[in-house]
Short mmCIF file of C-alpha atoms and ligand atoms in Angstrom, two decimals:
data_model
loop_
_atom_site.label_atom_id
_atom_site.label_comp_id
_atom_site.label_asym_id
_atom_site.label_seq_id
_atom_site.Cartn_x
_atom_site.Cartn_y
_atom_site.Cartn_z
CA GLN A 10 -8.75 22.22 4.01
CA LYS A 11 -11.25 23.50 1.56
CA LYS A 12 -13.24 25.02 4.50
CA GLU A 13 -9.98 26.60 5.55
CA ILE A 14 -9.66 28.23 2.21
CA VAL A 15 -13.29 29.39 2.25
CA GLU A 16 -12.83 30.86 5.71
CA ALA A 17 -9.65 32.76 4.74
CA SER A 18 -11.13 33.85 1.50
CA ALA A 19 -14.11 35.39 3.41
CA THR A 20 -11.89 37.40 5.59
CA GLY A 21 -10.46 39.12 2.70
CA VAL A 22 -6.96 37.19 2.31
CA VAL A 23 -7.53 37.44 -1.57
CA ASN A 24 -6.96 41.02 -1.30
CA SER A 25 -3.65 40.56 0.33
CA PRO A 26 -0.50 41.23 -1.82
CA PRO A 27 1.06 37.89 -3.36
CA THR A 28 3.32 36.16 -0.81
CA GLU A 29 6.90 35.89 -1.89
CA PHE A 30 8.21 32.28 -1.77
CA VAL A 31 11.78 32.08 -0.81
CA GLY A 32 11.63 28.34 -0.04
CA TYR A 33 13.68 27.17 -2.85
CA GLU A 34 16.87 28.60 -1.35
CA LYS A 35 16.01 29.21 2.34
CA LEU A 36 14.30 27.14 5.16
CA ASP A 37 14.58 29.85 7.80
CA VAL A 38 13.40 33.55 7.29
CA THR A 39 12.49 36.58 9.40
CA THR A 40 9.67 38.47 7.69
CA LYS A 41 6.88 41.05 8.42
CA VAL A 42 3.40 39.94 9.56
CA LEU A 43 0.73 41.28 7.15
CA GLY A 44 -2.23 39.73 9.15
CA PRO A 45 -4.59 39.02 10.44
CA PRO A 46 -4.50 39.57 14.35
CA GLY A 47 -5.33 36.58 16.50
CA GLU A 48 -6.56 34.20 13.92
CA LYS A 49 -5.50 30.45 13.46
CA TRP A 50 -4.12 31.54 10.17
CA LEU A 51 -1.31 33.92 9.29
CA ILE A 52 -0.06 35.81 6.16
CA VAL A 53 3.31 37.34 5.87
CA GLU A 54 5.48 39.29 3.28
CA LYS A 55 7.77 36.26 2.33
CA THR A 56 7.88 32.63 3.31
CA PRO A 57 10.10 29.62 3.22
CA PHE A 58 7.07 27.24 3.56
CA TYR A 59 6.11 25.28 0.43
CA ALA A 60 2.10 25.33 -0.06
CA THR A 61 0.66 21.97 -1.21
CA MET A 62 0.72 21.98 -4.93
CA GLY A 63 1.50 19.62 -7.88
CA GLY A 64 1.53 16.65 -5.68
CA GLN A 65 4.30 17.91 -3.27
CA ILE A 66 2.41 18.12 0.22
CA THR A 67 2.85 21.20 2.60
CA ASP A 68 5.89 22.04 4.53
CA THR A 69 5.38 22.02 8.35
CA GLY A 70 7.40 23.83 10.88
CA ILE A 71 7.42 26.70 13.49
CA ALA A 72 6.68 30.51 13.65
CA GLU A 73 8.51 32.23 16.42
CA SER A 74 7.52 35.73 17.86
CA GLY A 75 9.44 36.78 20.63
CA SER A 76 9.37 34.05 23.24
CA ARG A 77 6.16 32.61 21.68
CA VAL A 78 6.36 29.74 19.28
CA PHE A 79 3.51 28.54 17.01
CA GLU A 80 3.49 25.36 15.22
CA ILE A 81 2.56 25.67 11.32
CA LYS A 82 0.73 22.42 10.34
CA ASN A 83 -0.49 23.43 6.94
CA VAL A 84 0.29 25.93 4.30
CA ARG A 85 -2.43 26.68 1.54
CA ARG A 86 -2.21 28.78 -1.66
CA VAL A 87 -5.43 31.01 -1.56
CA GLY A 88 -6.48 33.18 -4.62
CA THR A 89 -3.53 33.15 -6.92
CA ASP A 90 -0.41 33.71 -4.94
CA VAL A 91 -1.18 34.33 -1.32
CA LEU A 92 0.25 31.79 1.01
CA VAL A 93 -1.63 31.11 4.34
CA HIS A 94 0.08 29.49 7.19
CA TRP A 95 -2.27 27.44 9.58
CA SER A 96 -1.83 26.60 13.07
CA ASP A 97 -4.15 24.75 15.62
CA ARG A 98 -4.13 27.76 17.96
CA ASP A 99 -4.53 31.49 17.31
CA PHE A 100 -1.47 33.39 16.26
CA GLU A 101 -0.94 36.12 18.86
CA ILE A 102 1.14 38.14 16.43
CA THR A 103 0.58 41.63 15.81
CA PRO A 104 0.46 42.75 12.04
CA GLY A 105 3.55 44.79 11.12
CA SER A 106 5.71 42.87 13.74
CA GLU A 107 8.41 40.59 12.87
CA VAL A 108 8.02 36.75 12.68
CA ARG A 109 10.60 34.00 12.25
CA LEU A 110 9.38 31.08 10.10
CA VAL A 111 11.46 27.91 10.14
CA VAL A 112 10.72 24.87 8.05
CA ASP A 113 11.03 21.38 9.55
CA ALA A 114 14.27 20.83 7.39
CA ASP A 115 14.44 16.97 7.84
CA ARG A 116 10.97 16.49 6.56
CA ARG A 117 11.47 19.06 3.83
CA HIS A 118 14.45 17.06 2.66
CA ALA A 119 12.69 13.61 2.65
CA ILE A 120 9.94 15.36 0.54
CA GLU A 121 12.61 16.58 -1.84
CA ARG A 122 14.26 13.16 -2.13
CA HIS A 123 10.93 11.75 -3.08
CA HIS A 124 9.99 14.68 -5.32
CA THR A 125 13.36 14.42 -7.26
CA VAL A 126 12.98 10.60 -7.60
CA THR A 127 9.49 10.99 -9.02
CA HIS A 128 11.15 12.86 -12.05
CA LEU A 129 13.63 9.96 -12.39
CA LEU A 130 10.70 7.52 -12.08
CA HIS A 131 8.69 9.24 -14.90
CA TRP A 132 11.82 9.32 -17.10
CA ALA A 133 12.55 5.60 -16.36
CA LEU A 134 9.09 4.62 -17.20
CA HIS A 135 9.44 6.35 -20.60
CA GLU A 136 12.76 4.37 -21.16
CA ALA A 137 11.63 0.91 -19.98
CA VAL A 138 7.87 0.80 -20.52
CA SER A 139 6.51 3.21 -22.86
CA ARG A 140 6.90 6.92 -24.19
CA ASP A 141 3.11 7.07 -23.77
CA ALA A 142 3.35 6.38 -20.01
CA SER A 143 2.12 9.91 -19.27
CA GLN A 144 1.53 11.30 -15.66
CA LYS A 145 -1.87 11.39 -14.35
CA GLY A 146 -1.11 12.54 -11.01
CA SER A 147 1.20 12.22 -8.09
CA TYR A 148 1.66 12.53 -4.14
CA VAL A 149 4.88 13.40 -2.81
CA GLY A 150 5.29 13.41 0.91
CA PRO A 151 8.06 12.65 3.49
CA ASP A 152 6.93 9.10 3.85
CA LYS A 153 6.53 7.88 0.26
CA LEU A 154 5.56 8.95 -3.25
CA THR A 155 2.86 7.74 -5.54
CA PHE A 156 2.85 8.10 -9.39
CA ASP A 157 -0.13 7.63 -11.55
CA PHE A 158 0.27 7.04 -15.26
CA SER A 159 -1.60 5.65 -18.24
CA SER A 160 -0.46 2.36 -18.95
CA ALA A 161 -0.96 -1.52 -19.20
CA PRO A 162 -0.04 -3.31 -15.97
CA LEU A 163 3.73 -3.55 -15.68
CA THR A 164 5.38 -6.89 -15.80
CA ALA A 165 7.72 -8.08 -13.04
CA GLN A 166 10.52 -7.43 -15.51
CA GLN A 167 9.56 -3.91 -16.42
CA LYS A 168 9.13 -3.09 -12.68
CA ARG A 169 12.69 -4.24 -12.03
CA ASP A 170 14.07 -2.48 -15.03
CA VAL A 171 12.55 0.75 -14.04
CA GLU A 172 13.80 0.27 -10.42
CA LYS A 173 17.22 -0.56 -11.75
CA LEU A 174 17.38 2.50 -14.17
CA VAL A 175 16.46 4.80 -11.35
CA ASN A 176 18.90 3.47 -8.91
CA GLU A 177 21.67 3.74 -11.71
CA LYS A 178 20.81 7.48 -12.01
CA ILE A 179 20.95 7.92 -8.43
CA SER A 180 24.41 6.41 -8.24
CA GLU A 181 25.66 8.80 -10.96
CA ASN A 182 25.13 11.65 -8.60
CA ALA A 183 24.03 13.76 -11.58
CA ALA A 184 23.16 17.63 -10.97
CA VAL A 185 19.64 18.49 -10.39
CA SER A 186 19.14 22.21 -11.61
CA TRP A 187 16.43 24.45 -12.42
CA THR A 188 15.93 27.68 -14.53
CA GLU A 189 13.22 29.79 -15.47
CA ILE A 190 12.33 30.51 -19.14
CA PRO A 191 9.42 32.28 -20.98
CA PHE A 192 6.50 29.83 -21.28
CA PRO A 193 6.39 30.08 -25.16
CA GLU A 194 9.86 29.07 -25.35
CA ALA A 195 9.01 25.95 -23.12
CA LYS A 196 6.00 25.29 -25.23
CA GLN A 197 8.30 24.84 -28.42
CA ARG A 198 10.47 22.37 -26.66
CA LYS A 199 9.38 18.74 -27.19
CA ASP A 200 12.04 17.37 -24.86
CA ILE A 201 10.64 19.39 -21.97
CA ILE A 202 7.52 17.48 -20.29
CA GLN A 203 4.58 19.53 -19.62
CA PHE A 204 0.84 19.02 -18.83
CA PHE A 205 -1.00 20.33 -21.77
CA GLY A 206 -4.09 22.17 -20.63
CA GLU A 207 -2.39 23.20 -17.41
CA LYS A 208 -2.32 27.05 -16.88
CA TYR A 209 1.20 28.23 -16.67
CA GLY A 210 2.34 31.86 -16.04
CA ASP A 211 4.42 33.87 -18.38
CA THR A 212 7.54 32.46 -17.04
CA VAL A 213 7.96 28.73 -16.13
CA ARG A 214 10.48 26.74 -14.07
CA VAL A 215 12.10 23.74 -15.76
CA LEU A 216 13.40 21.13 -13.61
CA GLN A 217 16.42 19.34 -15.27
CA ILE A 218 18.32 16.23 -14.24
CA GLY A 219 21.62 15.60 -15.89
CA GLY A 220 23.47 17.66 -18.54
CA ALA A 221 25.10 20.90 -17.71
CA PRO A 222 23.20 22.76 -14.89
CA GLN A 223 20.56 25.25 -16.35
CA ALA A 224 21.48 24.42 -19.85
CA LEU A 225 18.37 22.68 -20.84
CA ASN A 226 20.30 19.57 -22.05
CA GLY A 227 19.36 17.01 -19.29
CA TYR A 228 17.89 13.74 -19.82
CA SER A 229 14.93 14.61 -17.59
CA MET A 230 13.32 18.06 -18.27
CA GLU A 231 10.02 18.92 -16.81
CA LEU A 232 8.04 22.01 -15.98
CA CYS A 233 7.86 21.87 -12.12
CA GLY A 234 7.39 24.41 -9.39
CA GLY A 235 8.38 21.98 -6.38
CA THR A 236 11.39 21.65 -4.40
CA HIS A 237 14.22 19.26 -5.05
CA VAL A 238 17.50 17.94 -4.03
CA ARG A 239 20.60 19.37 -5.54
CA SER A 240 22.06 16.14 -6.91
CA THR A 241 20.68 12.65 -7.44
CA GLY A 242 23.15 11.04 -4.91
CA GLU A 243 21.17 12.75 -2.16
CA ILE A 244 18.20 10.63 -2.89
CA GLY A 245 19.52 7.39 -1.56
CA PRO A 246 18.32 3.96 -2.31
CA PHE A 247 15.03 3.58 -4.25
CA ARG A 248 12.48 0.95 -4.08
CA ILE A 249 9.06 0.15 -5.80
CA VAL A 250 6.81 -1.04 -3.16
CA ARG A 251 3.48 -1.51 -5.02
CA GLU A 252 2.22 -1.20 -8.68
CA GLU A 253 -1.61 -1.41 -8.90
CA ALA A 254 -4.67 -0.26 -10.91
CA ILE A 255 -6.42 2.69 -9.78
CA ALA A 256 -8.78 3.12 -12.85
CA ALA A 257 -9.23 1.57 -16.35
CA GLY A 258 -5.78 2.05 -18.01
CA THR A 259 -4.32 4.06 -15.03
CA ARG A 260 -1.62 2.53 -13.02
CA ARG A 261 -0.12 3.70 -9.61
CA ILE A 262 3.30 3.24 -8.54
CA GLU A 263 4.04 3.57 -4.78
CA ALA A 264 7.73 3.87 -3.82
CA VAL A 265 10.01 4.99 -1.12
CA ALA A 266 13.61 6.39 -1.22
CA GLY A 267 16.37 7.18 1.35
CA ASP A 268 15.23 6.94 5.04
CA ALA A 269 11.70 6.11 4.04
CA ALA A 270 13.09 3.00 2.21
CA ARG A 271 14.84 1.98 5.44
CA ILE A 272 11.61 2.48 7.44
CA TRP A 273 9.69 0.32 4.68
CA ALA A 274 12.40 -2.37 5.04
CA LYS A 275 12.01 -2.73 8.70
CA GLU A 276 8.10 -3.01 8.29
CA GLU A 277 8.46 -5.45 5.35
CA ALA A 278 10.73 -7.74 7.43
CA GLN A 279 7.99 -7.71 10.15
CA HIS A 280 5.51 -8.88 7.53
CA GLN A 281 7.84 -11.53 6.24
CA GLN A 282 8.37 -12.92 9.73
CA GLU A 283 4.47 -13.04 10.24
CA ARG A 284 3.95 -14.88 6.96
CA PHE A 285 6.89 -17.35 8.10
CA GLU A 286 5.02 -18.01 11.20
CA ILE A 287 1.79 -18.74 9.48
CA LEU A 288 3.58 -21.33 7.11
CA VAL A 289 5.54 -22.89 10.20
CA ARG A 290 2.13 -23.50 11.75
CA LYS A 291 0.89 -25.29 8.74
CA LYS A 292 4.11 -27.48 8.30
CA THR A 293 6.91 -28.33 10.69
CA GLY A 294 10.54 -28.72 9.59
CA LEU A 295 10.64 -25.65 7.27
CA ALA A 296 14.05 -23.97 6.64
CA PRO A 297 14.34 -20.77 8.75
CA LEU A 298 13.97 -17.47 7.15
CA PRO A 299 17.19 -15.60 6.16
CA VAL A 300 18.25 -13.09 8.90
CA PHE A 301 17.34 -9.59 8.68
CA THR A 302 19.59 -6.70 10.46
CA ASP A 303 18.38 -3.14 10.67
CA THR A 304 21.74 -1.93 11.60
CA VAL A 305 23.28 -2.41 8.07
CA GLN A 306 23.17 0.14 5.14
CA THR A 307 19.80 0.56 3.43
CA THR A 308 20.91 -1.15 0.14
CA GLU A 309 22.10 -4.06 2.26
CA MET A 310 18.68 -4.21 4.18
CA LEU A 311 17.01 -4.16 0.76
CA LYS A 312 19.05 -7.01 -0.47
CA GLN A 313 18.14 -9.10 2.78
CA ILE A 314 14.34 -8.40 2.14
CA ASP A 315 14.88 -9.71 -1.43
CA ALA A 316 16.50 -12.90 -0.17
CA ARG A 317 13.83 -13.44 2.36
CA ALA A 318 11.20 -12.86 -0.28
CA ALA A 319 12.58 -15.35 -2.68
CA HIS A 320 12.88 -17.93 0.42
CA LEU A 321 9.34 -17.52 1.48
CA GLU A 322 8.14 -17.87 -2.08
CA LYS A 323 9.72 -21.39 -2.07
CA LEU A 324 8.45 -22.22 1.43
CA ASP A 325 5.04 -21.21 0.18
CA ALA A 326 5.31 -23.67 -2.69
CA GLU A 327 6.54 -26.31 -0.45
CA VAL A 328 3.54 -26.02 2.04
CA ARG A 329 1.10 -25.76 -0.62
CA GLY A 330 2.48 -29.05 -2.34
CA TRP A 331 2.53 -30.77 1.08
CA GLU A 332 -1.17 -29.67 1.85
CA LYS A 333 -2.27 -31.02 -1.54
CA THR A 334 -0.65 -34.43 -0.80
CA HIS A 335 -1.80 -34.47 2.71
CA ALA A 336 -5.45 -33.78 1.84
CA LYS A 337 -5.40 -36.71 -0.59
CA GLU A 338 -3.86 -38.88 2.14
CA ALA A 339 -6.54 -37.64 4.63
CA GLU A 340 -9.29 -38.44 2.13
CA ALA A 341 -7.98 -42.01 1.32
CA ASP A 342 -7.70 -42.57 5.02
CA LEU A 343 -11.33 -41.49 5.78
CA HIS A 344 -12.58 -43.82 3.03
CA SER A 345 -10.72 -46.76 4.40
CA ARG A 346 -11.90 -46.05 7.87
CA GLY A 347 -15.62 -45.62 6.73
CA ALA A 348 -15.34 -48.97 4.84
CA GLN A 349 -13.92 -50.80 7.83
CA ILE A 350 -16.78 -49.52 10.09
CA ALA A 351 -19.40 -50.23 7.44
CA ASN A 352 -18.28 -53.78 7.15
CA GLU A 353 -18.47 -54.22 10.96
CA LEU A 354 -21.89 -52.81 11.08
CA ALA A 355 -23.06 -54.88 7.98
CA MET A 356 -22.22 -58.00 9.73
CA SER A 357 -23.78 -57.14 13.12
CA LYS A 358 -26.99 -55.98 11.50
CA THR A 359 -27.40 -59.00 9.27
CA GLY A 360 -31.15 -59.89 9.03
CA GLN A 361 -32.26 -56.47 10.56
CA LYS A 362 -34.48 -54.10 8.54
CA ILE A 363 -32.92 -50.86 9.78
CA CYS A 364 -29.61 -49.92 10.90
CA VAL A 365 -29.36 -47.63 13.70
CA ALA A 366 -25.77 -47.26 15.14
CA LYS A 367 -23.45 -45.05 17.08
CA VAL A 368 -20.15 -44.56 15.69
CA PRO A 369 -17.40 -43.66 18.23
CA LYS A 370 -15.43 -40.64 17.77
CA ALA A 371 -17.04 -39.77 14.34
CA ASP A 372 -17.66 -36.50 12.71
CA ALA A 373 -20.12 -35.75 9.88
CA LYS A 374 -17.46 -36.57 7.22
CA LEU A 375 -16.74 -39.98 8.69
CA LEU A 376 -20.46 -40.91 9.16
CA GLN A 377 -20.87 -39.87 5.32
CA ALA A 378 -18.13 -42.12 4.52
CA VAL A 379 -19.53 -44.99 6.58
CA ALA A 380 -23.06 -44.40 5.14
CA ASP A 381 -21.42 -44.34 1.56
CA ALA A 382 -19.92 -47.78 2.07
CA LEU A 383 -22.85 -49.24 4.06
CA LYS A 384 -25.35 -48.58 1.42
CA GLN A 385 -23.67 -51.14 -0.92
CA LYS A 386 -24.25 -53.89 1.61
CA PHE A 387 -27.41 -52.89 3.50
CA ASP A 388 -30.67 -52.14 1.87
CA GLY A 389 -32.73 -50.67 4.76
CA PRO A 390 -32.73 -47.32 6.40
CA ILE A 391 -29.36 -46.29 7.91
CA VAL A 392 -29.27 -43.87 11.05
CA LEU A 393 -25.77 -43.07 12.25
CA LEU A 394 -24.89 -40.97 15.29
CA GLY A 395 -21.39 -39.75 16.06
CA ALA A 396 -19.84 -37.63 18.69
CA LYS A 397 -16.50 -35.91 18.64
CA GLU A 398 -15.00 -33.17 20.62
CA ASN A 399 -18.38 -32.06 22.15
CA THR A 400 -20.33 -31.87 18.80
CA VAL A 401 -22.82 -34.63 17.80
CA ALA A 402 -23.33 -35.57 14.15
CA LEU A 403 -26.41 -37.23 12.77
CA LEU A 404 -26.79 -38.95 9.55
CA ALA A 405 -29.89 -40.71 8.11
CA VAL A 406 -30.00 -42.53 4.62
CA VAL A 407 -33.19 -44.01 3.24
CA PRO A 408 -33.09 -46.18 0.07
CA LYS A 409 -35.28 -44.40 -2.57
CA PRO A 410 -37.94 -47.33 -2.87
CA LEU A 411 -38.69 -46.77 0.81
CA THR A 412 -38.98 -42.95 1.01
CA SER A 413 -42.76 -43.38 0.70
CA LYS A 414 -42.90 -44.79 3.99
CA VAL A 415 -39.85 -43.28 5.73
CA GLN A 416 -38.14 -40.09 5.06
CA ALA A 417 -34.62 -39.23 6.09
CA ASN A 418 -35.15 -35.69 6.85
CA LYS A 419 -38.02 -36.54 9.10
CA ILE A 420 -35.86 -38.91 11.02
CA VAL A 421 -33.23 -36.30 11.53
CA GLN A 422 -35.79 -33.63 12.40
CA THR A 423 -37.19 -35.89 15.04
CA ILE A 424 -33.88 -36.97 16.65
CA ALA A 425 -31.94 -33.63 16.48
CA PRO A 426 -33.76 -31.70 18.94
CA ILE A 427 -33.10 -34.65 21.56
CA VAL A 428 -29.46 -34.11 21.21
CA GLY A 429 -29.94 -30.22 21.24
CA GLY A 430 -29.53 -29.56 17.60
CA LYS A 431 -31.30 -29.35 14.38
CA GLY A 432 -30.94 -30.80 10.82
CA GLY A 433 -32.58 -31.33 7.64
CA GLY A 434 -31.95 -32.75 4.09
CA ARG A 435 -33.86 -34.69 1.53
CA PRO A 436 -36.16 -37.89 2.00
CA GLU A 437 -33.23 -39.99 0.84
CA SER A 438 -30.45 -38.42 2.88
CA ALA A 439 -30.35 -35.91 5.82
CA GLN A 440 -27.74 -34.70 8.38
CA GLY A 441 -28.03 -33.02 11.66
ZN1 ZN B 503 9.49 18.50 -9.53
#
């Protein structure tokens, strides 16, 4: 995208008159083409297309000229106020002729829902977390929003509080309005949030939520040039889907609203199903996952997601507890089997100087258990061989006083190649 700007700058776009942006009110306008002929980019007199700025991403849509239709994939601000429209093929539109520009309205409305709810989120963070939770950046697209702010990690309770406050403000269906005032006036107002150090023009737009429209008495007021819904009710259900660190002292909230919340819920239900299936493979007889239906209202879907999340948490604990007990039982079982085999071996090898034995269906763990028990009863070198599911395990143990004559690692190194493997260890103990 930088390359596009450089390319356009080089071709003299910066000398074009500023483009009039009419996209706060209109999504469909017919306007005059200013140039250039036959390039992948187009400049016009006025446009309904919002160019990427302040976190809000570009509009997309189409340009119609006669019977030809060109897709507009990206709109960038070049120089100060020239809005350049980009397509993936050359615009065959003659400068001076008329072109109809139409913004993808569904996509724009999804962006506006996320943009407006970003203001509510900023306000709610101040209310529920800290007045010092100041904005560090944001992304506003049709799929989601992210909001970066300076803060310590949010507690689970704070996250719930913020989400609840935002959803309350959405239910109130408060008016969203904007008005232009001189920048020096805005600067005086402590209740209007602005980025200090940011360059603003002589007049600035104040986005206001709540209060009497344009009276600058809302509960949320910020300098903002983006596009917004007209009332908070248009936003739809809001959900925080992630809260994480992106730098020391900087947190990022990822959230969705409206249709995007619906899409998120469907995806989340799928993830929950996958988590459930993993748990079921570990332990049988788990209580089934509460049902999820994608034909109900979004708020209902989100409730189902919450119920399933709580259920999964319980099952998770159940499986973890079961695995813990199970591991203890398995270990006790291994020791008693090892002791039993060691007893039999000790009896059959009475009087012998070395114990070489094959242990049926034994893996390395069982051989170790047998050797541990046998060492107590037999004071010569022990060489054990086990075979289980096509793998052969070797274990040699030599009492320390005998290691000057025989070494366990040497024994294993000699035998292992015969059974097609390798092994090693110390003179007292080795495995293969
Ligand atoms: Zn805004």
